[in-house]
Amino acid sequence: MQFTKGHGTGNDFVILPDPDNRLDLTPGLVAALCDRRRGLGGDGVLRVVRAAAHPEGAATAGEAEWFMDYWNADGSFAEMCGNGARVFVRYLVASGLAEPAEGALPVATRAGVVRALVTADAIAVEMARPRLYDTATATLGGLTLPGTAVDVGNPHLVCALPAGLELTALDLTRAPEVDATVFPAGVNVEFTAPGEPVDDTDGHVLMRVYERGSAETLSCGTGACAVAAVALRDAGRDTGVLAVDVPGGRLSVTVTEDSCWLAGPATLVATGTLDPTTLTTP
């Protein structure tokens, strides 16, 4: 099995080239690949498959040649992954599988087709504008925080910390408790605090995240978009540019009237061959 390892601000993925959808990818194999001690380690798996060859991508084959088949580290599916999309595009271009037309490259996902802009230093993906649709709470130990439910193609709950409580003080070794009636398919939970002003932005937010199916990660691209949308709303704005700092680095989020751009570095760090029979599957 051929693989590449890549990350976007520390949100790391195992990339599996499978253009014709011949790989027998199972939840157990995905979990074994993402195991950080017995496998390659990662927050998820990105299977690189032609849209026309995948049942979930076939309907969009006329818009995008490639489908991002994204799996969480526990072997579950996810509708969308912003950092994953950026790393996916970096792989397509670096491996010669795709060439951006006038800098833009479409990619099919379970949440629809996204468009990527490629430069040497960063990749930006355009996604649907985040939709703020409800309120809910997240509970960590004895701490219950109110939050805003946000749809970014996948579900998020954005919770601002009260003054005096540091992000570093949160214990995210266990999943926050949330209302299953609001989030029947689970949810990614972001915890935020204000940051110092950053030049050429409309705001600066610090963030940690517990991802559905992957536990705490160093970064979450769609989570950064959700956080930016909530921060802009709280500032009385509909659009703007936010710097979002995650443990793995900085992302730039631009919310427009009809879309959301997520920009940041996307890096490929290793390529190799794996014998899947050596993996310990759950």
Short mmCIF file of C-alpha atoms in Angstrom, two decimals:
data_model
loop_
_atom_site.label_atom_id
_atom_site.label_comp_id
_atom_site.label_asym_id
_atom_site.label_seq_id
_atom_site.Cartn_x
_atom_site.Cartn_y
_atom_site.Cartn_z
CA MET A 1 0.00 0.00 0.00
CA GLN A 2 1.45 3.35 -1.08
CA PHE A 3 0.97 6.29 1.28
CA THR A 4 1.95 9.90 1.87
CA LYS A 5 1.85 11.70 5.20
CA GLY A 6 0.87 15.37 5.30
CA HIS A 7 -0.49 18.03 7.62
CA GLY A 8 -2.08 21.46 7.72
CA THR A 9 -1.09 23.39 10.87
CA GLY A 10 -0.50 20.09 12.66
CA ASN A 11 -3.81 18.50 11.58
CA ASP A 12 -2.19 15.37 10.10
CA PHE A 13 -3.44 12.83 7.61
CA VAL A 14 -2.50 9.56 5.97
CA ILE A 15 -3.02 10.02 2.22
CA LEU A 16 -3.82 6.89 0.19
CA PRO A 17 -3.71 7.13 -3.62
CA ASP A 18 -6.51 4.93 -5.01
CA PRO A 19 -7.59 6.52 -8.31
CA ASP A 20 -9.85 3.67 -9.42
CA ASN A 21 -11.41 2.85 -6.02
CA ARG A 22 -9.84 -0.59 -5.77
CA LEU A 23 -8.59 -0.38 -2.18
CA ASP A 24 -10.66 -2.30 0.37
CA LEU A 25 -10.71 0.49 2.93
CA THR A 26 -12.56 -0.46 6.13
CA PRO A 27 -13.17 1.32 9.45
CA GLY A 28 -10.78 -1.09 11.14
CA LEU A 29 -8.01 -0.46 8.61
CA VAL A 30 -8.46 3.31 8.91
CA ALA A 31 -8.25 3.16 12.70
CA ALA A 32 -5.12 0.97 12.47
CA LEU A 33 -3.45 3.34 10.01
CA CYS A 34 -4.17 6.30 12.31
CA ASP A 35 -2.86 4.55 15.43
CA ARG A 36 0.11 6.66 16.55
CA ARG A 37 2.00 3.72 18.08
CA ARG A 38 1.11 0.70 15.93
CA GLY A 39 0.37 2.43 12.63
CA LEU A 40 1.40 5.55 10.74
CA GLY A 41 -0.52 7.93 12.99
CA GLY A 42 -2.94 10.63 11.95
CA ASP A 43 -6.11 12.55 12.67
CA GLY A 44 -7.70 10.91 9.64
CA VAL A 45 -7.27 9.26 6.24
CA LEU A 46 -7.60 10.98 2.87
CA ARG A 47 -8.26 8.51 0.06
CA VAL A 48 -7.47 10.05 -3.33
CA VAL A 49 -10.03 8.62 -5.75
CA ARG A 50 -11.53 9.81 -9.03
CA ALA A 51 -15.01 11.17 -8.46
CA ALA A 52 -16.40 9.05 -11.28
CA ALA A 53 -15.09 5.88 -9.59
CA HIS A 54 -16.62 6.53 -6.15
CA PRO A 55 -20.37 6.16 -5.48
CA GLU A 56 -20.42 9.28 -3.32
CA GLY A 57 -18.51 11.34 -5.85
CA ALA A 58 -20.00 10.20 -9.15
CA ALA A 59 -22.72 12.87 -9.17
CA THR A 60 -20.06 15.61 -9.08
CA ALA A 61 -17.67 14.05 -11.62
CA GLY A 62 -18.63 16.71 -14.14
CA GLU A 63 -17.45 19.45 -11.79
CA ALA A 64 -14.37 17.86 -10.20
CA GLU A 65 -12.12 15.03 -11.32
CA TRP A 66 -11.05 14.03 -7.79
CA PHE A 67 -13.10 13.03 -4.74
CA MET A 68 -11.73 13.48 -1.21
CA ASP A 69 -12.82 10.32 0.61
CA TYR A 70 -12.18 11.48 4.17
CA TRP A 71 -12.33 9.19 7.21
CA ASN A 72 -11.88 10.17 10.86
CA ALA A 73 -9.21 8.46 12.95
CA ASP A 74 -11.77 6.12 14.54
CA GLY A 75 -12.88 4.83 11.13
CA SER A 76 -16.04 6.92 10.84
CA PHE A 77 -16.88 9.15 7.89
CA ALA A 78 -16.89 12.95 7.95
CA GLU A 79 -18.74 15.22 5.57
CA MET A 80 -15.94 17.74 5.25
CA CYS A 81 -12.46 18.57 6.51
CA GLY A 82 -11.05 22.00 5.70
CA ASN A 83 -7.41 21.26 6.50
CA GLY A 84 -7.81 17.86 4.87
CA ALA A 85 -9.00 19.51 1.67
CA ARG A 86 -5.96 21.78 1.65
CA VAL A 87 -3.55 18.86 2.17
CA PHE A 88 -5.47 16.82 -0.43
CA VAL A 89 -4.95 19.57 -3.01
CA ARG A 90 -1.26 19.87 -2.13
CA TYR A 91 -0.93 16.14 -2.81
CA LEU A 92 -2.79 16.31 -6.14
CA VAL A 93 -0.53 19.06 -7.41
CA ALA A 94 2.74 17.66 -6.02
CA SER A 95 2.06 14.20 -7.45
CA GLY A 96 1.09 15.52 -10.87
CA LEU A 97 -2.48 14.24 -10.68
CA ALA A 98 -3.98 17.70 -11.19
CA GLU A 99 -2.96 21.14 -12.35
CA PRO A 100 -4.84 24.23 -11.18
CA ALA A 101 -6.52 26.19 -13.95
CA GLU A 102 -5.65 29.87 -13.38
CA GLY A 103 -4.66 28.86 -9.85
CA ALA A 104 -7.98 27.21 -8.99
CA LEU A 105 -8.68 23.51 -8.53
CA PRO A 106 -12.10 21.95 -7.75
CA VAL A 107 -12.35 18.99 -5.35
CA ALA A 108 -15.44 16.89 -4.64
CA THR A 109 -16.30 16.13 -0.99
CA ARG A 110 -19.29 14.68 0.84
CA ALA A 111 -20.33 18.27 1.55
CA GLY A 112 -20.17 19.23 -2.14
CA VAL A 113 -17.51 20.65 -4.44
CA VAL A 114 -14.97 23.05 -2.95
CA ARG A 115 -12.54 25.24 -4.87
CA ALA A 116 -8.87 25.62 -3.96
CA LEU A 117 -6.34 28.32 -4.77
CA VAL A 118 -2.74 27.13 -4.78
CA THR A 119 0.45 29.05 -4.05
CA ALA A 120 3.90 27.88 -3.05
CA ASP A 121 3.43 28.84 0.60
CA ALA A 122 -0.27 28.26 1.23
CA ILE A 123 -3.46 26.72 -0.04
CA ALA A 124 -6.86 28.32 0.39
CA VAL A 125 -10.14 26.47 -0.03
CA GLU A 126 -13.50 28.09 -0.62
CA MET A 127 -16.38 26.51 1.27
CA ALA A 128 -19.99 27.39 1.94
CA ARG A 129 -20.58 30.31 4.25
CA PRO A 130 -20.97 29.00 7.84
CA ARG A 131 -24.58 28.89 9.01
CA LEU A 132 -25.31 29.74 12.65
CA TYR A 133 -28.47 27.86 13.47
CA ASP A 134 -28.93 27.10 17.19
CA THR A 135 -27.57 27.39 20.72
CA ALA A 136 -26.40 24.55 22.95
CA THR A 137 -23.96 23.79 25.76
CA ALA A 138 -20.81 21.73 26.19
CA THR A 139 -19.80 20.25 29.54
CA LEU A 140 -16.23 19.44 30.55
CA GLY A 141 -16.09 17.93 34.01
CA GLY A 142 -17.95 20.40 36.21
CA LEU A 143 -17.73 23.24 33.67
CA THR A 144 -20.72 23.92 31.40
CA LEU A 145 -20.30 26.50 28.66
CA PRO A 146 -22.94 28.00 26.36
CA GLY A 147 -22.19 27.89 22.66
CA THR A 148 -23.41 28.49 19.13
CA ALA A 149 -24.19 25.64 16.75
CA VAL A 150 -22.67 26.20 13.31
CA ASP A 151 -23.00 24.23 10.06
CA VAL A 152 -19.89 24.33 7.85
CA GLY A 153 -20.85 21.26 5.84
CA ASN A 154 -20.23 19.40 9.11
CA PRO A 155 -21.50 20.26 12.62
CA HIS A 156 -19.71 22.51 15.11
CA LEU A 157 -20.38 23.97 18.55
CA VAL A 158 -18.40 27.13 19.31
CA CYS A 159 -18.00 27.95 23.02
CA ALA A 160 -16.27 31.12 24.26
CA LEU A 161 -14.43 30.81 27.56
CA PRO A 162 -15.36 33.19 30.37
CA ALA A 163 -12.84 35.84 31.39
CA GLY A 164 -10.17 34.43 33.67
CA LEU A 165 -10.23 30.89 32.28
CA GLU A 166 -7.28 29.98 30.07
CA LEU A 167 -7.57 27.67 27.05
CA THR A 168 -4.58 25.73 28.33
CA ALA A 169 -6.50 24.87 31.51
CA LEU A 170 -9.08 22.77 29.66
CA ASP A 171 -8.88 18.98 29.91
CA LEU A 172 -9.68 17.70 26.42
CA THR A 173 -8.54 14.14 27.01
CA ARG A 174 -12.23 13.21 27.07
CA ALA A 175 -15.05 14.25 24.78
CA PRO A 176 -17.19 17.18 25.96
CA GLU A 177 -20.77 16.27 26.78
CA VAL A 178 -23.29 17.79 24.35
CA ASP A 179 -27.03 17.58 23.70
CA ALA A 180 -27.62 14.63 21.38
CA THR A 181 -31.00 16.03 20.35
CA VAL A 182 -29.23 19.06 18.85
CA PHE A 183 -26.34 17.02 17.44
CA PRO A 184 -27.69 13.53 16.62
CA ALA A 185 -24.63 12.73 14.46
CA GLY A 186 -22.13 14.14 16.97
CA VAL A 187 -20.31 17.45 16.78
CA ASN A 188 -16.89 19.09 16.71
CA VAL A 189 -16.54 21.37 19.76
CA GLU A 190 -14.39 24.51 19.61
CA PHE A 191 -13.33 26.48 22.69
CA THR A 192 -12.22 30.06 22.08
CA ALA A 193 -10.59 33.07 23.69
CA PRO A 194 -9.80 36.52 22.25
CA GLY A 195 -6.31 37.18 20.90
CA GLU A 196 -4.25 40.33 20.55
CA PRO A 197 -4.90 42.50 17.46
CA VAL A 198 -3.29 41.27 14.22
CA ASP A 199 -2.53 43.64 11.34
CA ASP A 200 -4.77 43.49 8.27
CA THR A 201 -7.48 41.47 9.99
CA ASP A 202 -10.83 42.24 11.57
CA GLY A 203 -10.13 40.10 14.61
CA HIS A 204 -7.95 37.47 16.24
CA VAL A 205 -9.22 34.38 18.05
CA LEU A 206 -7.43 31.57 19.92
CA MET A 207 -8.95 28.11 19.61
CA ARG A 208 -8.75 24.52 20.81
CA VAL A 209 -10.94 21.78 19.39
CA TYR A 210 -12.23 18.32 20.22
CA GLU A 211 -13.05 16.69 16.89
CA ARG A 212 -15.80 14.17 16.47
CA GLY A 213 -14.14 10.84 15.67
CA SER A 214 -10.56 12.06 16.25
CA ALA A 215 -10.37 13.55 19.81
CA GLU A 216 -8.36 16.75 20.38
CA THR A 217 -6.38 17.80 17.31
CA LEU A 218 -3.81 20.52 16.77
CA SER A 219 -6.04 22.22 14.21
CA CYS A 220 -9.46 22.02 12.55
CA GLY A 221 -10.09 24.00 9.38
CA THR A 222 -13.89 23.90 9.34
CA GLY A 223 -13.75 24.63 13.07
CA ALA A 224 -11.71 27.75 12.39
CA CYS A 225 -14.37 28.84 9.89
CA ALA A 226 -17.12 28.25 12.46
CA VAL A 227 -15.17 30.21 15.09
CA ALA A 228 -14.58 33.10 12.68
CA ALA A 229 -18.28 33.31 11.79
CA VAL A 230 -19.28 33.46 15.46
CA ALA A 231 -16.60 36.05 16.26
CA LEU A 232 -17.78 38.26 13.39
CA ARG A 233 -21.39 37.98 14.54
CA ASP A 234 -20.40 38.92 18.07
CA ALA A 235 -18.58 41.95 16.66
CA GLY A 236 -21.69 43.01 14.76
CA ARG A 237 -20.24 42.12 11.37
CA ASP A 238 -21.47 39.87 8.54
CA THR A 239 -18.15 39.62 6.70
CA GLY A 240 -14.48 40.02 7.47
CA VAL A 241 -11.03 38.48 7.85
CA LEU A 242 -10.07 36.64 11.05
CA ALA A 243 -6.75 35.25 12.24
CA VAL A 244 -7.45 32.00 14.08
CA ASP A 245 -4.60 30.58 16.16
CA VAL A 246 -4.70 26.85 16.88
CA PRO A 247 -2.07 24.81 18.75
CA GLY A 248 -0.56 23.86 15.38
CA GLY A 249 -0.21 27.38 13.97
CA ARG A 250 -2.26 30.16 12.38
CA LEU A 251 -5.10 29.97 9.87
CA SER A 252 -6.68 32.86 8.01
CA VAL A 253 -10.45 32.82 7.51
CA THR A 254 -12.24 35.21 5.17
CA VAL A 255 -16.03 35.22 5.43
CA THR A 256 -17.78 36.83 2.46
CA GLU A 257 -21.44 37.35 1.74
CA ASP A 258 -21.79 33.93 0.13
CA SER A 259 -18.73 31.82 1.00
CA CYS A 260 -15.85 31.23 3.39
CA TRP A 261 -12.16 30.98 2.50
CA LEU A 262 -9.77 28.98 4.71
CA ALA A 263 -6.07 29.63 4.08
CA GLY A 264 -2.85 28.33 5.58
CA PRO A 265 0.14 26.07 5.00
CA ALA A 266 -0.27 22.50 3.73
CA THR A 267 2.81 20.29 3.91
CA LEU A 268 3.71 16.80 2.68
CA VAL A 269 6.33 15.26 4.94
CA ALA A 270 6.84 11.62 3.89
CA THR A 271 6.01 9.04 1.24
CA GLY A 272 6.40 5.30 1.54
CA THR A 273 5.07 1.77 1.26
CA LEU A 274 3.13 -0.04 3.98
CA ASP A 275 2.30 -3.73 4.40
CA PRO A 276 -1.29 -3.61 5.75
CA THR A 277 -0.99 -7.18 7.12
CA THR A 278 1.38 -5.86 9.79
CA LEU A 279 -1.26 -3.54 11.24
CA THR A 280 -3.19 -4.40 14.37
CA THR A 281 -6.84 -3.76 13.55
CA PRO A 282 -9.47 -3.22 16.26
#
